[in-house]
């Protein structure tokens, strides 16, 4: 049985509304502005979220001096149950927990991801 569902890609950027609009226009999707700091592009086949980052620096690809800035969000019915399950899989709960409706974890390689209350 799956622990979570509905993975969403979240992209750090300086202006979430502008970047969501770019991708929505590219894909023929719609923009959903939840907050100027967190905006989503939605359409058939999925969604992409964009979050504002203070002092944003664009990735320097293919170099890694400024690596790519993305993370995954997963919906869960119960945050406590989801947390227990991902910890058993080898995730680590991050010391910084900025919200009440989601929890931030690190995968075994140190990449952040969130479990979000569905």
XYZ file of N, CA and C in Angstrom:
354
model
N 0.838 -1.184 0.000
C 0.000 0.000 0.000
C 0.881 1.245 0.000
N 0.542 2.204 -0.812
C 1.307 3.450 -0.911
C 1.177 4.268 0.368
N 2.247 4.943 0.726
C 2.257 5.821 1.890
C 1.659 7.181 1.519
N 1.948 7.671 0.316
C 1.540 9.003 -0.117
C 1.061 8.946 -1.557
N 0.575 10.076 -2.053
C 0.078 10.141 -3.431
C 0.213 11.564 -3.957
N -0.035 11.741 -5.243
C -0.052 13.033 -5.908
C 1.234 13.841 -5.728
N 2.363 13.348 -6.235
C 3.586 14.141 -6.108
C 3.478 15.431 -6.918
N 3.972 16.501 -6.340
C 4.003 17.794 -7.017
C 5.428 18.315 -7.038
N 5.835 18.815 -8.166
C 7.138 19.447 -8.284
C 7.001 20.892 -7.830
N 7.899 21.346 -6.980
C 7.902 22.715 -6.478
C 9.225 23.358 -6.882
N 9.145 24.508 -7.517
C 10.337 25.165 -8.033
C 10.544 26.491 -7.307
N 11.740 26.675 -6.739
C 12.107 27.939 -6.111
C 12.314 28.990 -7.190
N 11.926 30.243 -6.901
C 12.075 31.318 -7.878
C 11.888 32.667 -7.188
N 12.222 33.755 -7.883
C 12.045 35.068 -7.279
C 10.610 35.598 -7.378
N 9.838 35.167 -8.391
C 8.488 35.675 -8.626
C 7.574 34.522 -9.048
N 6.913 33.876 -8.074
C 6.086 32.703 -8.383
C 4.969 32.967 -9.388
N 4.309 34.111 -9.310
C 3.209 34.395 -10.237
C 3.735 34.485 -11.671
N 4.841 35.172 -11.864
C 5.408 35.318 -13.217
C 5.855 33.973 -13.777
N 6.518 33.159 -12.949
C 7.005 31.879 -13.457
C 5.855 30.896 -13.693
N 4.856 30.899 -12.818
C 3.677 30.051 -13.029
C 2.955 30.449 -14.307
N 2.865 31.743 -14.565
C 2.223 32.225 -15.785
C 2.998 31.767 -17.023
N 4.325 31.834 -16.967
C 5.150 31.362 -18.079
C 4.840 29.901 -18.393
N 4.891 29.028 -17.369
C 4.667 27.605 -17.607
C 3.213 27.305 -17.958
N 2.285 28.026 -17.375
C 0.875 27.831 -17.733
C 0.651 28.185 -19.202
N 1.244 29.281 -19.632
C 1.125 29.664 -21.044
C 1.798 28.629 -21.944
N 2.951 28.134 -21.531
C 3.673 27.133 -22.312
C 2.845 25.859 -22.487
N 2.152 25.454 -21.429
C 1.434 24.176 -21.412
C -0.063 24.295 -21.675
N -0.571 25.523 -21.810
C -2.012 25.699 -21.974
C -2.761 25.431 -20.685
N -2.136 25.700 -19.550
C -2.717 25.449 -18.232
C -3.260 26.741 -17.635
N -3.769 26.650 -16.437
C -4.297 27.794 -15.689
C -3.412 28.090 -14.492
N -3.386 29.345 -14.093
C -2.618 29.761 -12.919
C -3.554 29.838 -11.722
N -3.111 29.264 -10.600
C -3.851 29.343 -9.346
C -2.935 30.039 -8.335
N -3.294 31.276 -7.987
C -2.491 32.045 -7.039
C -3.038 31.787 -5.642
N -2.345 30.925 -4.890
C -2.737 30.665 -3.508
C -2.285 31.811 -2.614
N -1.149 32.374 -2.977
C -0.483 33.407 -2.202
C 0.620 33.906 -3.125
N 0.956 35.183 -3.129
C 2.027 35.639 -4.019
C 3.348 34.897 -3.788
N 3.503 34.303 -2.616
C 4.718 33.557 -2.290
C 4.638 32.095 -2.746
N 3.433 31.628 -3.128
C 3.216 30.233 -3.533
C 2.121 30.211 -4.589
N 2.485 29.931 -5.819
C 1.549 29.943 -6.931
C 1.706 28.649 -7.716
N 0.607 28.175 -8.321
C 0.634 26.905 -9.046
C 0.126 27.072 -10.467
N 0.651 26.258 -11.360
C 0.129 26.102 -12.715
C -0.543 24.731 -12.750
N -1.825 24.694 -13.146
C -2.607 23.457 -13.169
C -3.122 23.172 -14.571
N -3.201 21.891 -14.903
C -3.781 21.507 -16.173
C -3.932 20.008 -16.259
N -4.390 19.535 -17.406
C -4.507 18.104 -17.615
C -3.143 17.466 -17.432
N -3.077 16.492 -16.586
C -1.825 15.788 -16.385
C -1.033 16.242 -15.186
N -1.486 17.266 -14.462
C -0.743 17.603 -13.262
C -0.716 19.058 -12.893
N 0.293 19.371 -12.094
C 0.481 20.727 -11.598
C 1.956 20.936 -11.296
N 2.365 22.189 -11.338
C 3.709 22.585 -10.926
C 3.532 23.750 -9.965
N 4.208 23.697 -8.827
C 4.131 24.776 -7.844
C 5.405 25.609 -7.899
N 5.268 26.873 -7.550
C 6.385 27.809 -7.565
C 6.391 28.558 -6.241
N 7.543 28.566 -5.568
C 7.609 29.256 -4.288
C 8.686 30.326 -4.310
N 8.363 31.458 -3.658
C 9.294 32.587 -3.596
C 10.433 32.269 -2.648
N 11.625 32.656 -3.057
C 12.818 32.470 -2.243
C 13.542 33.808 -2.169
N 13.770 34.266 -0.959
C 14.493 35.520 -0.761
C 15.930 35.366 -1.250
N 16.426 36.380 -1.903
C 17.795 36.376 -2.443
C 18.041 35.212 -3.398
N 17.031 34.901 -4.188
C 17.117 33.795 -5.145
C 18.320 33.961 -6.071
N 19.005 32.863 -6.300
C 20.097 32.799 -7.279
C 19.760 31.683 -8.263
N 19.748 31.995 -9.531
C 19.419 30.997 -10.545
C 20.453 29.881 -10.562
N 20.030 28.647 -10.867
C 20.981 27.543 -10.966
C 22.022 27.819 -12.042
N 23.216 27.334 -11.817
C 24.286 27.435 -12.810
C 24.513 26.049 -13.392
N 23.632 25.689 -14.307
C 23.683 24.363 -14.909
C 24.634 24.394 -16.091
N 25.445 23.405 -16.313
C 25.462 22.129 -15.617
C 26.350 22.103 -14.371
N 26.988 23.192 -14.041
C 27.798 23.231 -12.828
C 26.947 23.143 -11.579
N 27.580 22.977 -10.454
C 26.849 22.831 -9.202
C 27.213 23.901 -8.165
N 27.842 25.008 -8.616
C 28.119 26.085 -7.671
C 26.827 26.632 -7.082
N 25.792 26.729 -7.898
C 24.444 27.049 -7.442
C 23.560 25.936 -8.004
N 23.271 24.902 -7.201
C 22.541 23.744 -7.721
C 21.075 24.050 -8.019
N 20.438 23.107 -8.681
C 19.028 23.240 -9.011
C 18.208 23.261 -7.724
N 17.119 24.041 -7.724
C 16.315 24.208 -6.515
C 14.895 23.698 -6.737
N 14.661 22.450 -6.411
C 13.324 21.870 -6.509
C 13.120 20.916 -5.341
N 11.862 20.593 -5.080
C 11.547 19.556 -4.105
C 10.195 18.958 -4.460
N 9.891 17.824 -3.871
C 8.617 17.141 -4.100
C 7.703 17.307 -2.894
N 6.400 17.466 -3.159
C 5.359 17.434 -2.142
C 4.497 16.205 -2.399
N 4.054 15.566 -1.329
C 3.180 14.398 -1.429
C 2.001 14.585 -0.490
N 0.779 14.315 -0.975
C -0.406 14.376 -0.131
C -0.495 13.129 0.733
N -0.888 13.308 1.983
C -1.176 12.198 2.890
C -2.468 12.515 3.636
N -3.195 11.467 4.047
C -4.420 11.673 4.804
C -4.125 12.053 6.246
N -3.032 11.519 6.789
C -2.692 11.744 8.192
C -1.192 12.026 8.288
N -0.839 13.219 8.727
C 0.580 13.595 8.799
C 1.370 12.700 9.749
N 0.777 12.330 10.873
C 1.494 11.492 11.837
C 1.781 10.103 11.264
N 0.793 9.529 10.602
C 0.969 8.202 9.993
C 2.001 8.284 8.870
N 1.904 9.323 8.038
C 2.866 9.505 6.950
C 4.275 9.707 7.470
N 4.407 10.508 8.530
C 5.726 10.747 9.112
C 6.351 9.443 9.591
N 5.601 8.662 10.322
C 6.119 7.387 10.821
C 6.594 6.506 9.670
N 5.810 6.459 8.603
C 6.141 5.593 7.468
C 7.410 6.054 6.745
N 7.551 7.369 6.506
C 8.741 7.802 5.768
C 10.001 7.709 6.629
N 9.869 7.891 7.939
C 11.015 7.709 8.823
C 11.480 6.253 8.795
N 10.525 5.326 8.739
C 10.867 3.900 8.648
C 11.570 3.577 7.337
N 11.276 4.355 6.288
C 11.926 4.139 4.990
C 13.338 4.714 4.935
N 13.705 5.544 5.910
C 15.042 6.115 5.930
C 15.094 7.626 5.809
N 13.937 8.301 5.774
C 13.922 9.754 5.741
C 14.291 10.304 7.120
N 14.659 11.573 7.139
C 14.947 12.292 8.374
C 14.020 13.495 8.434
N 13.404 13.737 9.588
C 12.571 14.929 9.737
C 13.497 16.131 9.913
N 13.274 17.166 9.112
C 14.114 18.358 9.193
C 13.801 19.121 10.466
N 14.813 19.764 11.025
C 14.625 20.526 12.266
C 13.750 21.754 12.060
N 13.682 22.286 10.848
C 12.855 23.455 10.554
C 11.506 22.983 10.015
N 10.453 23.340 10.694
C 9.091 22.992 10.306
C 8.260 24.275 10.254
N 8.219 24.953 9.086
C 7.612 26.276 9.016
C 6.093 26.312 8.915
N 5.434 25.164 8.803
C 3.979 25.184 8.630
C 3.272 24.201 9.529
N 1.947 24.275 9.518
C 1.108 23.375 10.320
C 0.456 22.288 9.468
N 0.329 22.524 8.150
C -0.377 21.586 7.279
C 0.563 20.741 6.440
N 1.853 20.845 6.722
C 2.838 20.035 6.007
C 4.040 19.827 6.915
N 4.831 18.815 6.579
C 6.058 18.535 7.317
C 7.191 18.331 6.329
N 8.357 18.815 6.693
C 9.530 18.773 5.825
C 10.451 17.644 6.287
N 10.884 16.843 5.319
C 11.789 15.726 5.571
C 12.946 15.796 4.579
N 13.987 15.045 4.859
C 15.094 14.883 3.934
C 15.128 13.427 3.493
N 15.301 13.213 2.190
C 15.441 11.834 1.726
C 16.830 11.331 2.122
N 17.136 10.059 1.898
C 18.442 9.534 2.326
C 19.649 10.253 1.727
N 19.466 10.954 0.607
C 20.568 11.700 0.006
C 20.566 13.173 0.423
N 19.626 13.567 1.275
C 19.576 14.928 1.775
C 18.671 15.882 1.024
N 17.914 15.387 0.027
C 16.992 16.252 -0.709
C 15.728 16.480 0.116
N 15.271 17.728 0.233
C 14.043 17.975 0.983
C 12.804 17.520 0.216
N 11.800 17.058 0.968
C 10.479 16.803 0.422
C 9.472 17.024 1.538
N 8.225 17.232 1.155
C 7.180 17.538 2.146
C 6.048 16.530 2.060
N 5.519 16.189 3.229
C 4.233 15.499 3.312
C 3.205 16.583 3.652
N 2.123 16.627 2.869
C 1.115 17.676 3.013
C -0.232 17.065 3.385
N -0.895 17.686 4.343
C -2.220 17.214 4.758
C -3.181 17.372 3.591
N -3.796 16.270 3.158
C -4.720 16.298 2.016
C -6.052 16.883 2.409
